[in-house]
Structure formats: C-alpha cells, structure tokens
mmCIF file of C-alpha atoms in Angstrom:
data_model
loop_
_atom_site.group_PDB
_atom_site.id
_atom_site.type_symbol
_atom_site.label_atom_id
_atom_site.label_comp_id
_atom_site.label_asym_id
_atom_site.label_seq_id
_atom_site.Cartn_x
_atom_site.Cartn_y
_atom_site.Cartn_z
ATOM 1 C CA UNK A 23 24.946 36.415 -11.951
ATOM 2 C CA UNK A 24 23.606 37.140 -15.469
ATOM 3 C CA UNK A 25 19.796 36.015 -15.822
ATOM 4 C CA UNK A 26 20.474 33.263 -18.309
ATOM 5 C CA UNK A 27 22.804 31.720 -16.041
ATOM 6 C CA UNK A 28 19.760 30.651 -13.542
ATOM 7 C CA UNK A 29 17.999 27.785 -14.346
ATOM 8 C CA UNK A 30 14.308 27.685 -12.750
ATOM 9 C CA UNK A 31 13.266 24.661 -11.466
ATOM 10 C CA UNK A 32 9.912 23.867 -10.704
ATOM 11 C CA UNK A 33 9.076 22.087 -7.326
ATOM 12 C CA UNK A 34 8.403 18.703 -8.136
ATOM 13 C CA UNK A 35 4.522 17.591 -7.541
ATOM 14 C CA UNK A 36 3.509 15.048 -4.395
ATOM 15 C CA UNK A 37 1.371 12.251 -4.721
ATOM 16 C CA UNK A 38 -0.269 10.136 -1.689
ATOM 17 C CA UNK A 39 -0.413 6.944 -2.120
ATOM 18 C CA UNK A 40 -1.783 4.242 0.731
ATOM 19 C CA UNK A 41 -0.515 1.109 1.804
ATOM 20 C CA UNK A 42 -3.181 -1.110 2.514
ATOM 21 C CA UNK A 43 -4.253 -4.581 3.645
ATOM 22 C CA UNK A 44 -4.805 -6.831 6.507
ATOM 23 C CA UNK A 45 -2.724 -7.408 10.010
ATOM 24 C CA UNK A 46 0.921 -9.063 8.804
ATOM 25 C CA UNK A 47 0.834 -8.600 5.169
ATOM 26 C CA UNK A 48 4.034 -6.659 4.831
ATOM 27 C CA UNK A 49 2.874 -3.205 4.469
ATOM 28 C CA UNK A 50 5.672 -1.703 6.956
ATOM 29 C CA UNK A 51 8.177 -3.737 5.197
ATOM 30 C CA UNK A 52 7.198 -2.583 1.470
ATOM 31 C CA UNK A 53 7.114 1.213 2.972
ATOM 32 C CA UNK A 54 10.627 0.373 4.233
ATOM 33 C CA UNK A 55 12.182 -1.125 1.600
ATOM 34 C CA UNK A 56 11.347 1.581 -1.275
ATOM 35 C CA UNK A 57 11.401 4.532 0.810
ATOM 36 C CA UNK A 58 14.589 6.867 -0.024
ATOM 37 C CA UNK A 59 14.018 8.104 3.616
ATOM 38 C CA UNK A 60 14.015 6.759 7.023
ATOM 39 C CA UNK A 61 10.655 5.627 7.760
ATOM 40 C CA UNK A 62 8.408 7.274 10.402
ATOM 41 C CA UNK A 63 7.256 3.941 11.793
ATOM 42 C CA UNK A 64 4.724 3.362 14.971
ATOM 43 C CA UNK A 65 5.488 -0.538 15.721
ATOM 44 C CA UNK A 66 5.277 -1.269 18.905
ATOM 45 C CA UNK A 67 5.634 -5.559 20.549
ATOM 46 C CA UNK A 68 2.826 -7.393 20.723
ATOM 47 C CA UNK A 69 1.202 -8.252 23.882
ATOM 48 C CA UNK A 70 -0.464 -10.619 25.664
ATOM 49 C CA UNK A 71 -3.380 -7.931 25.624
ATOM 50 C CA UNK A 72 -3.658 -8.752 22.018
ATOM 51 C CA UNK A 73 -4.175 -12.414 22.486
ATOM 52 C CA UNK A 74 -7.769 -13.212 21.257
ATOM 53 C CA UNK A 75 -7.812 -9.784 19.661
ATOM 54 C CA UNK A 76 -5.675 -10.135 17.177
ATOM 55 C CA UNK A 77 -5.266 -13.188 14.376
ATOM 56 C CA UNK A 78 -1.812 -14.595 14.264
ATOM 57 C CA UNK A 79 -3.091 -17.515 12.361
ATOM 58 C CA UNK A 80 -0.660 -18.346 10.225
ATOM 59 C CA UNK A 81 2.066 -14.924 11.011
ATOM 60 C CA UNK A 82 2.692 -16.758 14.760
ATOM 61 C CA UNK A 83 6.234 -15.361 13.978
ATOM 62 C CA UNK A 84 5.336 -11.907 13.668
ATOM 63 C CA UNK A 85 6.531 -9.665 17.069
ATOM 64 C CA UNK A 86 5.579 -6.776 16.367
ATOM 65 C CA UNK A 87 3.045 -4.727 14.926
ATOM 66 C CA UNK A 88 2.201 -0.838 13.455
ATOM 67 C CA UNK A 89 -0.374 0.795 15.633
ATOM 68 C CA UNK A 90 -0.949 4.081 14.016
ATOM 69 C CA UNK A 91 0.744 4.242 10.458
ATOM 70 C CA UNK A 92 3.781 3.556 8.175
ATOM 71 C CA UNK A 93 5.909 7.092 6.450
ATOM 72 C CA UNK A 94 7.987 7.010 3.639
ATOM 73 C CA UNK A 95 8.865 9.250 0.261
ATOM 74 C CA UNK A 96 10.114 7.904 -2.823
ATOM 75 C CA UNK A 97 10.806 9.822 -5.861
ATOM 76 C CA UNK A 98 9.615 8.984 -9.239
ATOM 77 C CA UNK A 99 11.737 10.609 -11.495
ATOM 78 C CA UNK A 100 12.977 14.588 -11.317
ATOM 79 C CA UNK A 101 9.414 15.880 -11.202
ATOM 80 C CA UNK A 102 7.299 13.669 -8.722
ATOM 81 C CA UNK A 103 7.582 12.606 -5.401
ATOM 82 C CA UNK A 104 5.516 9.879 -3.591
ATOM 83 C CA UNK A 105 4.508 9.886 0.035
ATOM 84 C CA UNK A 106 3.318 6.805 1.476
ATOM 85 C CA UNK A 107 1.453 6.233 4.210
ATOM 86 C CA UNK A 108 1.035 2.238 5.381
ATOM 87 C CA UNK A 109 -2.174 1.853 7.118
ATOM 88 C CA UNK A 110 -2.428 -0.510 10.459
ATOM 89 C CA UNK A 111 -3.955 -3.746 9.618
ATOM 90 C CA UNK A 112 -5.714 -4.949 13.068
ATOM 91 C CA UNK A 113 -9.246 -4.404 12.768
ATOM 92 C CA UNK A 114 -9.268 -2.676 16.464
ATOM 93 C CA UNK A 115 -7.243 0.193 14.550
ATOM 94 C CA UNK A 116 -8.991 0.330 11.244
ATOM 95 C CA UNK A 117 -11.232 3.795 12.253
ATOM 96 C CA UNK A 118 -7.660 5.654 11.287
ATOM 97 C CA UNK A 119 -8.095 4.493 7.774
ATOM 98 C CA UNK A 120 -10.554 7.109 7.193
ATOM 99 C CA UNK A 121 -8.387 9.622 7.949
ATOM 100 C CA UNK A 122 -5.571 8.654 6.527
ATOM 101 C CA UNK A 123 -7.640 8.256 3.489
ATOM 102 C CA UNK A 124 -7.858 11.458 3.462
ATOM 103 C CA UNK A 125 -6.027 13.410 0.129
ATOM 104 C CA UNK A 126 -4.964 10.124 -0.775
ATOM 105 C CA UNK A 127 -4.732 9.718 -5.341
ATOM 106 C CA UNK A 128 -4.445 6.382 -5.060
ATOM 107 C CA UNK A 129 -3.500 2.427 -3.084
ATOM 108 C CA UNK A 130 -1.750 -0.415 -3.096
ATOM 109 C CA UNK A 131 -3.482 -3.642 -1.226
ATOM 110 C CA UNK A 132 -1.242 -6.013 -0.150
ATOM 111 C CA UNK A 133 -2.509 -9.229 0.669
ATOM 112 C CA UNK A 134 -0.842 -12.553 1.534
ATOM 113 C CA UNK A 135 -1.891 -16.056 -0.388
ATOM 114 C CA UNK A 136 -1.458 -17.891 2.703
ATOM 115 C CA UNK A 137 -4.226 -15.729 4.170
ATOM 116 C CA UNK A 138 -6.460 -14.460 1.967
ATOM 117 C CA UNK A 139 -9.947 -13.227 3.880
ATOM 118 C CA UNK A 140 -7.075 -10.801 5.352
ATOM 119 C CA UNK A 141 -7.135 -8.677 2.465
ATOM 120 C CA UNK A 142 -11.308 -8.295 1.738
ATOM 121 C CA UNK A 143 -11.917 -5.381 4.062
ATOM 122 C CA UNK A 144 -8.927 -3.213 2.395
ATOM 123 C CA UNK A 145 -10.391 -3.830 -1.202
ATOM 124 C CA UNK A 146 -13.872 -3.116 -0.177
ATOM 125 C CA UNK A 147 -12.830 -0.028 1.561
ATOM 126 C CA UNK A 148 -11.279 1.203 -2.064
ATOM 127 C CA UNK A 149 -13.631 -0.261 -4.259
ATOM 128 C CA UNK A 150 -16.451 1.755 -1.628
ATOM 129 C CA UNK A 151 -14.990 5.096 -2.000
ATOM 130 C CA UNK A 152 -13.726 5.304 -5.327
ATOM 131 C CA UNK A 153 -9.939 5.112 -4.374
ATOM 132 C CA UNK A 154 -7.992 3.459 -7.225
ATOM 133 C CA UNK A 155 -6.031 0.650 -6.721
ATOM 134 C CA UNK A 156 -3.574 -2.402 -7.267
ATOM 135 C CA UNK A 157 -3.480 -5.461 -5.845
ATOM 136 C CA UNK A 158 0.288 -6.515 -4.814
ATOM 137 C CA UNK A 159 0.821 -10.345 -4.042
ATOM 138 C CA UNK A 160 3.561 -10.490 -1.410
ATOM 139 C CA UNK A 161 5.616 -13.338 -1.646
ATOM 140 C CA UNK A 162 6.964 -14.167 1.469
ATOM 141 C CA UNK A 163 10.283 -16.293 1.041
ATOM 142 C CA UNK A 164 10.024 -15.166 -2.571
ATOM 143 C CA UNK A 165 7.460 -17.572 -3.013
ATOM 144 C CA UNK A 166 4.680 -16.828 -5.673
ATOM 145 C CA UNK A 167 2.223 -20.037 -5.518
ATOM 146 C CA UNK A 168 -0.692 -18.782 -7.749
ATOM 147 C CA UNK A 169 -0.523 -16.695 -10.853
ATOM 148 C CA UNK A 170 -2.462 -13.411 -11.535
ATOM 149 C CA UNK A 171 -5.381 -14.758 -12.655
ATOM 150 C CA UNK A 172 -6.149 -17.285 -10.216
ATOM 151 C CA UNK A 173 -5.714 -14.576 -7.667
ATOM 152 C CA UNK A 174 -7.949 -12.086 -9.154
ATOM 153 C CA UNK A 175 -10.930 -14.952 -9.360
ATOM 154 C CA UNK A 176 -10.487 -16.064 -6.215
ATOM 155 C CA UNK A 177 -10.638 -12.396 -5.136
ATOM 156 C CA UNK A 178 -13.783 -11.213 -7.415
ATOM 157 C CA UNK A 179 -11.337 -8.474 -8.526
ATOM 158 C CA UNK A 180 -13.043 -6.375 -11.908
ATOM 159 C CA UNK A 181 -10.607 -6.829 -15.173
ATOM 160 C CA UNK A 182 -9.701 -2.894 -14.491
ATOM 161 C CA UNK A 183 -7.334 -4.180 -11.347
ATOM 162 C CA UNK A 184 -4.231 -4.742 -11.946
ATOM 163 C CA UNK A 185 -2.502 -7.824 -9.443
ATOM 164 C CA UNK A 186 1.046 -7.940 -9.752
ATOM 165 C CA UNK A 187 3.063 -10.437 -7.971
ATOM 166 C CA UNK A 188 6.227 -9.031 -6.229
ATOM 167 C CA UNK A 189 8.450 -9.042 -2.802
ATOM 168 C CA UNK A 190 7.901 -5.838 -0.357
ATOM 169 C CA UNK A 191 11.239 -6.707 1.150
ATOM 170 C CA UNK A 192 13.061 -5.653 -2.591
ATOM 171 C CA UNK A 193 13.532 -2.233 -3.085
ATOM 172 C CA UNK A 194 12.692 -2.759 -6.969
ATOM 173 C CA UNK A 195 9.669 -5.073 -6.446
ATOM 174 C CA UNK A 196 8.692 -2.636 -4.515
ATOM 175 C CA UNK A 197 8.736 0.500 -6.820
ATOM 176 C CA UNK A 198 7.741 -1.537 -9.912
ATOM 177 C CA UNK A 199 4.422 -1.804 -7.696
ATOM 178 C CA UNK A 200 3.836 1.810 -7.196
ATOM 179 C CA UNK A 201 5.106 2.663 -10.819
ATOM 180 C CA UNK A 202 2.164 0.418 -11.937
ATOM 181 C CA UNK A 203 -0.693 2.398 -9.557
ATOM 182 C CA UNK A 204 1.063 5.834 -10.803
ATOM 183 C CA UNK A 205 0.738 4.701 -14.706
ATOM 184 C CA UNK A 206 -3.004 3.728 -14.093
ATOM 185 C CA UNK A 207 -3.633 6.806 -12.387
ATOM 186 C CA UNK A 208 -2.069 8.982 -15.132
ATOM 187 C CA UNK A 209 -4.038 6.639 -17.913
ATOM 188 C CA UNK A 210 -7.277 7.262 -15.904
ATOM 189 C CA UNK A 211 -6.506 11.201 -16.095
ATOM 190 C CA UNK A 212 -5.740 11.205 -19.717
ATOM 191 C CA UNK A 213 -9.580 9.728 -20.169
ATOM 192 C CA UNK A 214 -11.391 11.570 -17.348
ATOM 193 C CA UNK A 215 -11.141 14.928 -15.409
ATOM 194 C CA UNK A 216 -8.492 13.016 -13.251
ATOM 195 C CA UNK A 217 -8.186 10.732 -10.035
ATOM 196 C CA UNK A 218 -9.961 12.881 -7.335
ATOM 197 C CA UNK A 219 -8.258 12.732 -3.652
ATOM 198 C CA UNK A 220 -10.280 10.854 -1.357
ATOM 199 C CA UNK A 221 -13.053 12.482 1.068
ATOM 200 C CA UNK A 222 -14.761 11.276 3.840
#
C-alpha cells in the first residue's frame, strides 16, 4: 500500500475525571448512564450491619450501595476519552478517595437538594486539594426545586463554580455535565500552565 494511502491517527488523549458526593446521591447511576461501556461497578446489598452506620435518612429506598468505586469511559469527540471513576459515598469508605484521587484533572460533586449536608465533605475535599470542580444538582424524579443560585448560597460555593442542574439517570444530562468540567478545565489551561493531576 502506497504511503499516501495511510492515514496516521493519533491515539486519542485520556482524562480522569471523579464522581463525587455523599452516600445515595446518584453517582453510580450518572457513571452508568453516560458511560459508552459496561460499568465496572462494586455494589453490593445493604445490611443490617450498616444500620446505625450508615444514613438512609431520606434514601430509605435505596438497596444497595458501591463499596469500592464506580468505572466508566465516555468519549468526547474523536480525540479525547474520559474515564470516570465514582467514588463511594459512606463515610466508613471515604479513606479510598485519596487514592482514587490520585491522577485525577478534574470532578463532578453530585449532591441531592433533599439532603444537602451530604454533599459538604466532597466539596471540601476538592476545594482542599486544588481539584477543579462542578457542582451537578441531581434531580431525582426530574425534579429541580431550587435554581442555581439559591444552591450555590446555600452551599458557600465561590462565583468560579459552576452548578448545573441535570438528571444522572439521562445519558445527555449526564454528558452536558462533564462537557461543562472539560470546558472549564481547558479555559483554566488556556490562562495558566494547566490543571495539574491530583497528589496526595
């Protein structure tokens, strides 16, 4: 085959991204729903060894829960490719976050209206190592009670954070959520030396 008949493509370049935020928010869904894979997923039933561990206040549905992470890939056009990695939300498993900090460009937090004080420790885990980050209001039932605004006040979120309202069990809420983080990541290298990947 002649030489100009070969057409070099370059291998695409891979992001991590985190999903992030307390126990029942809907990380393991969002990873699910957006991921052009099959998930790795680590969910295993709750217990009655959880009771008075873990806070079902409010998620008394919930039957299930992710013990050591959340996998999934999504592409972002021809030339990038996102792996995610959805953190566990129980506090008793929160020492992994480290770790799977680890490399990581950038997060999305989840957090749920209905719950709130769930999603504190996740932002101040970002905000503490210089992670960048977006704020993603999960609707659950589609339902979007507060606007922006009201949520970033109520959350003491700087002006620099985006929070965008959207549905982790949509495949195109989803991605509109991680375009978002991957725009602000690329703005914040186009100003600076670039996003750094998270050390311990």
């Amino acid at each position: 085959m002649a030489g100009s008949d070969l057409v070099t493509r370059a291998a695409p370049d891979t992001v991590k991204i985190l999903i992030a935020g307390g126990f029942g928010v809907g990380k393991t869904t969002m990873v699910g729903s957006v991921s052009e894979i099959t998930p790795l997923r680590t969910e295993e039933p709750l217990t009655a060894a959880g009771l008075g561990v873990d806070d079902l206040d409010g998620i008394e549905e919930k039957r299930a829960t992710t013990v050591a992470l959340d996998f999934g890939r999504i592409s972002i056009g021809s030339d990038l490719v996102l792996y995610l990695f959805g953190t566990p939300g129980q506090q008793r498993f929160w020492f992994m976050w480290n770790d799977l900090a680890l490399g990581a460009l950038g997060a999305v937090v989840l957090i749920d209206v209905r719950r709130p004080e769930t999603s504190f420790a996740a932002i101040d885990f970002f905000e503490r190592r210089g992670i960048p980050f977006v704020v993603g209001v999960n609707g659950f039932y589609g339902d979007h009670p507060y606007p922006p605004e009201e949520i970033r006040e109520a959350l003491a979120l700087p002006d620099h954070v985006q929070v965008l309202l959207c549905d982790a069990r949509e495949r195109e809420s989803s991605r509109d959520v991680l375009i978002a983080l991957i725009d602000q990541l690329i703005a914040a290298a186009v100003h600076t030396d670039g996003p750094r990947p998270a050390e311990k």
